[in-house]
Coordinates of C-alpha atoms and ligand atoms in Angstrom, one line a residue:
M1 CA -5.3 3.5 -29.7
P2 CA -6.4 1.9 -26.3
I3 CA -3.7 1.5 -23.5
R4 CA -2.9 -2.2 -23.6
C5 CA -2.9 -3.3 -19.8
A6 CA -1.6 -6.6 -18.3
V7 CA -2.5 -7.7 -15.0
A8 CA -0.6 -10.1 -12.5
G9 CA -1.9 -11.6 -9.2
L10 CA -5.2 -12.9 -9.6
N11 CA -7.0 -12.4 -6.1
R12 CA -7.2 -8.8 -5.4
G13 CA -5.8 -8.6 -9.0
S14 CA -9.2 -9.4 -10.3
K15 CA -10.8 -6.2 -9.1
F16 CA -7.9 -4.5 -11.1
V17 CA -9.2 -6.3 -14.2
E18 CA -12.5 -5.1 -13.5
M19 CA -11.6 -1.6 -13.2
L20 CA -9.2 -1.6 -16.1
R21 CA -12.1 -2.9 -18.2
K22 CA -14.2 -0.1 -17.1
N23 CA -12.0 2.7 -18.2
P24 CA -12.8 3.4 -22.2
H25 CA -9.0 4.2 -23.0
C26 CA -8.2 0.8 -21.8
E27 CA -7.7 -2.8 -23.1
V28 CA -6.8 -5.7 -20.7
V29 CA -4.7 -7.9 -22.9
A30 CA -3.5 -10.6 -20.9
V31 CA -3.4 -12.1 -17.2
C32 CA -0.9 -13.8 -14.9
D33 CA -1.2 -16.0 -12.2
G34 CA 1.0 -19.2 -11.1
R35 CA -2.5 -21.2 -10.1
P36 CA -4.7 -22.1 -13.1
E37 CA -7.7 -21.7 -11.3
K38 CA -7.3 -18.0 -11.0
L39 CA -6.6 -17.8 -15.0
A40 CA -9.7 -19.6 -15.0
Q41 CA -11.6 -16.5 -14.0
F42 CA -11.1 -14.8 -17.3
P43 CA -11.2 -17.4 -20.0
D44 CA -11.6 -14.8 -22.7
L45 CA -7.9 -13.4 -21.8
P46 CA -4.5 -14.8 -22.8
G47 CA -3.3 -16.5 -19.4
F48 CA 0.2 -16.7 -18.5
A49 CA 1.8 -18.6 -15.4
E50 CA 5.0 -16.8 -15.9
F51 CA 5.3 -13.2 -15.5
R52 CA 8.3 -12.5 -17.8
Q53 CA 6.5 -14.5 -20.1
M54 CA 3.6 -12.6 -20.3
L55 CA 5.8 -9.4 -20.8
H56 CA 8.0 -10.8 -23.7
E57 CA 4.8 -12.6 -25.7
V58 CA 2.3 -9.4 -25.0
T59 CA 4.8 -6.4 -24.7
P60 CA 1.7 -4.3 -22.8
D61 CA 1.8 -0.6 -22.3
V62 CA 1.2 -1.4 -18.5
A63 CA 2.0 -3.8 -15.9
V64 CA -0.6 -3.8 -12.9
I65 CA 1.4 -6.0 -10.7
I66 CA -0.9 -7.5 -7.7
T67 CA 1.1 -10.4 -6.7
P68 CA 2.2 -11.0 -3.1
G69 CA 4.6 -8.2 -2.0
P70 CA 7.9 -10.2 -2.1
A71 CA 7.5 -10.6 -6.0
H72 CA 6.8 -6.6 -6.4
A73 CA 10.1 -5.2 -6.7
E74 CA 11.7 -7.9 -9.2
Q75 CA 8.3 -7.8 -11.5
S76 CA 8.5 -3.9 -11.5
L77 CA 11.9 -3.9 -12.7
A78 CA 11.1 -6.5 -15.2
A79 CA 8.2 -4.5 -16.6
L80 CA 10.2 -1.2 -16.6
E81 CA 13.2 -3.1 -18.8
A82 CA 10.3 -4.3 -20.9
G83 CA 9.1 -0.9 -21.7
A84 CA 5.9 -1.1 -19.8
N85 CA 4.6 1.5 -17.2
V86 CA 4.0 0.1 -13.7
L87 CA 1.0 0.3 -11.4
V88 CA 2.1 -1.7 -8.2
E89 CA 0.5 -2.8 -4.9
T90 CA 2.0 -2.0 -1.6
P91 CA 4.4 -2.7 -0.3
N92 CA 6.5 -2.0 -3.6
V93 CA 9.8 -2.4 -2.1
Y94 CA 11.5 -4.5 0.9
S95 CA 14.8 -2.6 0.9
A96 CA 16.3 0.9 -0.3
R97 CA 18.4 -0.8 -3.0
E98 CA 15.2 -1.9 -4.6
A99 CA 13.8 1.5 -4.4
E100 CA 17.1 2.9 -5.9
A101 CA 16.9 0.6 -8.8
I102 CA 13.2 1.0 -9.6
V103 CA 13.4 4.8 -9.4
G104 CA 16.4 4.8 -11.6
A105 CA 15.0 2.2 -14.5
A106 CA 11.7 4.2 -14.5
R107 CA 13.4 7.8 -14.6
R108 CA 15.9 6.1 -17.4
K109 CA 13.1 4.6 -19.4
S110 CA 10.8 7.7 -18.8
L111 CA 8.3 5.3 -17.8
K112 CA 5.3 6.0 -15.2
Y113 CA 5.7 4.0 -12.0
M114 CA 2.9 4.2 -9.3
L115 CA 2.2 2.9 -5.7
A116 CA -1.5 1.5 -6.0
E117 CA -1.8 3.3 -2.6
D118 CA -5.6 3.7 -2.7
Y119 CA -6.2 4.9 0.8
I120 CA -5.4 8.5 -0.3
Y121 CA -8.3 8.1 -2.7
M122 CA -10.9 7.3 -0.1
G123 CA -13.8 9.5 1.0
W124 CA -12.1 10.1 4.6
C125 CA -8.9 11.3 3.4
R126 CA -10.4 13.4 0.7
E127 CA -12.7 15.0 3.6
L128 CA -9.3 15.5 5.8
A129 CA -7.6 17.2 2.7
K130 CA -10.4 20.1 2.6
I131 CA -9.9 20.9 6.3
V132 CA -6.2 20.9 6.3
E133 CA -6.3 23.3 3.1
S134 CA -8.9 25.5 4.7
G135 CA -5.7 26.3 7.1
C136 CA -7.9 25.7 10.3
L137 CA -5.3 23.4 11.8
G138 CA -2.7 25.8 11.2
T139 CA 0.9 24.2 10.5
L140 CA 1.0 20.5 10.9
I141 CA 3.7 19.6 13.8
G142 CA 3.0 15.6 14.2
A143 CA 0.8 13.0 13.4
A144 CA 0.2 9.4 14.4
G145 CA -1.2 6.4 12.6
E146 CA -2.0 2.6 13.6
Y147 CA -3.1 -0.3 11.3
T148 CA -3.6 -3.5 13.3
H149 CA -5.3 -6.5 11.7
D150 CA -5.5 -9.8 13.0
C151 CA -4.0 -11.9 10.3
R152 CA -3.5 -15.1 12.0
G153 CA -6.5 -16.1 10.3
F154 CA -4.8 -16.0 6.8
S155 CA -1.1 -16.9 7.4
A156 CA -1.3 -21.1 7.3
A157 CA -2.1 -23.2 4.4
D158 CA -2.4 -27.1 4.0
E159 CA -0.6 -28.9 0.9
D160 CA -3.3 -28.3 -1.3
G161 CA -3.3 -24.4 -0.9
N162 CA -6.0 -24.4 1.5
V163 CA -5.8 -21.6 4.2
V164 CA -5.9 -23.5 7.7
P165 CA -6.1 -22.1 11.4
F166 CA -2.7 -20.7 12.5
S167 CA -2.4 -22.9 15.6
R168 CA -1.6 -25.5 13.2
L169 CA 1.5 -24.3 12.1
G170 CA 4.1 -26.7 13.0
E171 CA 2.2 -29.7 12.0
P172 CA 3.5 -32.0 9.0
G173 CA 2.6 -30.4 5.4
I174 CA 1.2 -27.1 6.9
T175 CA 3.3 -24.3 5.8
P176 CA 3.4 -20.3 6.7
L177 CA 2.0 -18.1 3.9
W178 CA 3.7 -15.0 2.8
R179 CA 2.2 -12.6 4.9
L180 CA 3.6 -14.5 7.9
T181 CA 7.2 -14.7 6.7
D182 CA 7.4 -11.8 4.4
L183 CA 5.0 -9.0 5.8
P184 CA 6.4 -7.4 9.0
P185 CA 3.9 -5.3 10.1
L186 CA 5.7 -1.7 9.4
A187 CA 6.5 -2.8 6.1
Y188 CA 2.8 -2.5 5.4
S189 CA 2.6 1.0 6.2
S190 CA 1.6 3.1 3.1
H191 CA -2.3 2.9 4.2
T192 CA -1.6 5.0 7.0
L193 CA 1.9 6.8 6.1
G194 CA 0.5 7.5 2.5
P195 CA -2.4 9.6 3.7
L196 CA -0.5 11.2 6.5
L197 CA 2.4 12.2 4.2
S198 CA 0.0 13.3 1.5
L199 CA -2.2 15.3 4.0
M200 CA 1.2 17.2 5.5
D201 CA 2.6 17.5 2.0
D202 CA 6.0 16.2 3.9
R203 CA 8.4 13.0 3.6
C204 CA 10.1 11.0 6.3
V205 CA 13.8 11.5 6.5
A206 CA 14.7 9.2 9.8
V207 CA 13.3 6.6 11.8
S208 CA 13.6 4.5 15.0
G209 CA 11.8 1.1 15.4
V210 CA 10.8 -1.5 17.8
C211 CA 9.1 -4.8 18.0
G212 CA 6.5 -6.0 20.7
G213 CA 6.4 -10.0 21.4
R214 CA 9.2 -11.2 18.8
R215 CA 8.9 -14.9 18.7
D216 CA 9.6 -17.8 16.5
V217 CA 6.6 -19.6 15.0
A218 CA 7.4 -22.7 13.5
G219 CA 11.0 -21.8 12.2
V220 CA 9.6 -18.3 11.2
D221 CA 11.0 -15.1 12.8
V222 CA 8.0 -13.1 13.6
F223 CA 7.3 -9.5 14.5
P224 CA 3.7 -9.6 15.7
L225 CA 3.5 -5.9 16.5
E226 CA 5.9 -2.8 15.7
T227 CA 6.0 1.0 16.6
A228 CA 7.9 3.8 15.0
V229 CA 8.7 7.3 15.3
F230 CA 9.6 9.1 12.1
R231 CA 11.3 12.6 11.9
T232 CA 9.8 14.6 8.8
Q233 CA 11.5 16.9 6.0
K234 CA 9.7 19.7 7.7
G235 CA 10.5 18.9 11.3
A236 CA 7.4 17.1 12.4
T237 CA 7.2 14.0 14.0
I238 CA 4.8 10.6 12.9
N239 CA 4.6 7.8 14.9
L240 CA 3.1 4.5 13.9
T241 CA 1.8 1.3 15.1
N242 CA 1.3 -1.9 13.1
G243 CA 0.4 -5.4 14.0
F244 CA -0.5 -8.5 12.4
I245 CA 0.0 -11.3 14.6
V246 CA -2.0 -9.9 17.4
G247 CA -5.6 -10.3 19.1
H248 CA -7.1 -6.9 17.5
P249 CA -9.3 -7.2 15.2
L250 CA -8.9 -4.7 12.2
G251 CA -8.7 -1.3 13.4
F252 CA -7.4 2.1 12.3
F253 CA -6.2 5.3 13.9
F254 CA -5.1 8.5 12.5
A255 CA -4.1 11.8 14.0
L256 CA -3.0 15.2 12.8
Y257 CA -1.8 17.7 15.3
G258 CA -1.4 21.1 14.3
T259 CA -0.6 24.5 15.8
E260 CA -4.2 25.9 15.7
G261 CA -6.2 22.5 15.8
S262 CA -6.0 18.7 15.4
V263 CA -8.1 15.9 14.4
R264 CA -8.4 12.1 15.3
I265 CA -10.0 9.2 13.7
V266 CA -10.6 5.9 15.0
N267 CA -12.0 3.1 12.9
T268 CA -13.3 0.0 14.5
G269 CA -16.0 -0.7 11.6
T270 CA -17.3 2.5 11.6
P271 CA -15.0 5.8 11.3
Q272 CA -15.7 8.3 14.5
G273 CA -14.0 11.4 13.6
Y274 CA -13.0 14.2 15.8
I275 CA -12.1 17.9 15.5
A276 CA -10.6 20.9 17.7
T277 CA -9.5 24.4 16.8
D278 CA -8.4 27.4 18.3
A279 CA -11.1 29.0 16.6
E280 CA -13.7 27.1 18.4
G281 CA -12.5 27.3 21.6
S282 CA -9.9 24.3 21.7
R283 CA -12.6 21.6 22.4
W284 CA -13.4 18.3 20.6
R285 CA -16.4 18.2 18.4
E286 CA -17.7 15.3 16.4
L287 CA -16.5 15.0 12.9
A288 CA -18.9 13.3 10.6
L289 CA -16.9 11.4 7.9
P290 CA -17.2 8.9 5.1
W291 CA -15.0 5.9 4.9
A292 CA -14.3 4.5 1.3
D293 CA -17.4 6.5 -0.2
R294 CA -16.5 9.6 -2.0
T295 CA -18.8 12.6 -2.2
D296 CA -18.2 12.3 -6.2
G297 CA -20.2 8.8 -5.9
C298 CA -16.8 7.2 -7.6
D299 CA -15.4 4.0 -6.3
H300 CA -12.1 4.9 -4.9
V301 CA -10.0 2.5 -6.6
Q302 CA -11.5 3.1 -9.9
V303 CA -10.5 6.7 -9.4
M304 CA -7.0 5.8 -8.9
V305 CA -6.7 3.5 -11.8
D306 CA -8.1 6.0 -14.2
E307 CA -5.9 8.9 -12.9
F308 CA -3.0 6.5 -13.6
I309 CA -4.0 5.6 -16.9
D310 CA -4.7 9.3 -17.6
S311 CA -1.0 9.7 -16.8
V312 CA 0.1 7.1 -19.2
R313 CA -2.2 8.3 -22.0
N314 CA -1.2 12.2 -21.6
D315 CA 2.4 11.8 -20.6
T316 CA 2.1 13.4 -17.6
A317 CA 3.4 12.7 -14.0
P318 CA 1.2 10.1 -12.4
P319 CA -0.5 11.2 -9.1
I320 CA 1.8 9.0 -7.0
D321 CA 5.1 9.0 -8.9
E322 CA 8.1 7.2 -8.5
A323 CA 9.8 9.0 -5.6
R324 CA 6.3 9.5 -3.6
S325 CA 5.7 5.8 -4.2
M326 CA 8.8 5.5 -2.3
D327 CA 8.1 7.9 0.2
Y328 CA 5.0 6.2 1.1
C329 CA 6.5 2.8 1.8
L330 CA 10.5 2.7 2.2
P331 CA 10.1 4.6 5.6
G332 CA 8.2 1.5 7.1
V333 CA 10.3 -0.8 5.4
L334 CA 13.5 0.9 7.5
A335 CA 11.2 1.0 10.5
H336 CA 11.1 -2.6 10.5
E337 CA 15.1 -2.9 10.0
S338 CA 15.3 -0.5 12.8
A339 CA 13.1 -2.9 15.0
K340 CA 15.3 -5.7 14.1
H341 CA 18.1 -3.7 15.6
D342 CA 16.6 -2.6 18.7
G343 CA 15.5 0.9 17.3
K344 CA 18.8 1.9 15.6
K345 CA 18.0 5.3 14.1
L346 CA 18.3 5.1 10.3
E347 CA 18.4 7.6 7.7
I348 CA 15.7 7.5 4.9
P349 CA 16.9 8.0 1.4
L350 CA 14.8 10.5 -0.7
F351 CA 14.5 10.3 -4.7
Ligands
NAD1 N1 -4.7 -1.7 -1.0 C1 -5.5 -2.8 0.0 O1 -6.5 -2.6 0.7 C2 -4.8 -4.1 -0.2 C3 -5.5 -5.2 -0.1 C4 -5.5 -6.4 -0.1 C5 -4.3 -6.8 -0.5 N2 -3.2 -5.9 -0.8 C6 -2.1 -6.1 -1.5 O2 -2.2 -6.6 -2.7 C7 -1.3 -7.4 -3.3 C8 -1.9 -9.0 -3.5 O3 -2.6 -9.6 -2.5 P1 -3.7 -10.5 -2.2 O4 -4.5 -10.4 -0.8 O5 -4.3 -10.6 -3.3 O6 -2.6 -11.8 -2.1 P2 -3.1 -13.4 -2.1 O7 -1.6 -14.0 -1.7 O8 -4.2 -13.6 -1.7 O9 -2.9 -13.4 -4.0 C9 -2.1 -13.2 -4.7 C10 -2.0 -14.1 -5.9 O10 -1.0 -13.8 -6.8 C11 -0.8 -15.2 -7.1 N3 0.8 -15.0 -7.4 C12 1.7 -15.6 -6.5 N4 2.9 -15.2 -6.8 C13 2.8 -14.9 -8.1 C14 3.9 -14.7 -9.2 N5 4.9 -14.5 -8.8 N6 3.2 -14.3 -10.4 C15 2.1 -14.0 -10.7 N7 1.2 -14.6 -9.6 C16 1.6 -14.7 -8.4 C17 -1.1 -16.0 -6.7 O11 -1.7 -17.3 -7.1 C18 -2.1 -15.8 -6.1 O12 -3.6 -15.8 -7.0 C19 -0.7 -7.6 -1.8 O13 0.8 -6.7 -2.5 C20 -1.3 -7.0 -0.8 O14 -0.3 -6.5 0.1 C21 -3.9 -4.6 -0.7

């Protein structure tokens, strides 16, 4: 029997429909989007404007939730309560209370719940995992990450839903999009925190965050750039900087600090990697790294989707289980809460 999958949110979610269709063990049985033109991309599939109605009428084995972030927790809970396993995009939650409710529901119902954190599946992260596993960095005692992406170009829309320049916010009929109203930068930390914690095999337990440039934009309390310091369970530090309303094109920075060596990567379009180990005389040498491309030639999102489907088919733990899904997102959400309170230290619950 194929695993019956339903996909909600058909912008990025369209890619997931295609990926699920490439998996020989899956059947996509329905799609959901509030906009008819999005449903029209899949004329061969039953389309629903309402997520709960889709769950009720189709009763899928798997709900793939690729809607805007603020809908994720409620839709995940509805899907779990309806008996569906969940694969959900980042950010998966916006509070510790939501995280607790989802972890509780997944465990009570014995269902799989996985954050679709695809960066862990990218070629660069797989290559770094081999370096960490070799032991040449010694014990990892710290890490740093930056995900800074000027999102002003897709933060405002007109009455017809067309994206318009950020500078038009405040004009009649121009409204902010969810990325401006409901996506504080550190709440979108899993692309850096997920790979870092996965490579460090660690968890964040406390955080303090601050914000730069906080201001009112057409009635929205905007946090343009945020920085946080995390303490991990193993006693390491992680510092993260994320920014969305900032004059900085998409750029990444990752660093792992070890007792015997370190790596650092900067990506402003092409990844540039460096490694230094005691054994090699503690001098930086260039580290050739891919970005998304994997040595096995597979699409990294396809591998993630396939591994989740395998966990449902075989009733095994998903590669990013419900606790790990929270480890990768919730610390960033709490970092933003801390930034709202000028760096107040917050404990991070572990599930
Ligand atoms: N992993 C990545 O690299 C990556 C990249 C882009 C986006 N994302 C994440 O993917 C998710 C979707 O991003 P996007 O860029 O497609 O967003 P988007 O706002 O461009 O599109 C969201 C789609 O969902 C639909 N929608 C909105 N509310 C809905 C609801 N309640 N029920 C059903 N459909 C609804 C909208 O009509 C739209 O078609 C977000 O969580 C985002 O953070 C991840």
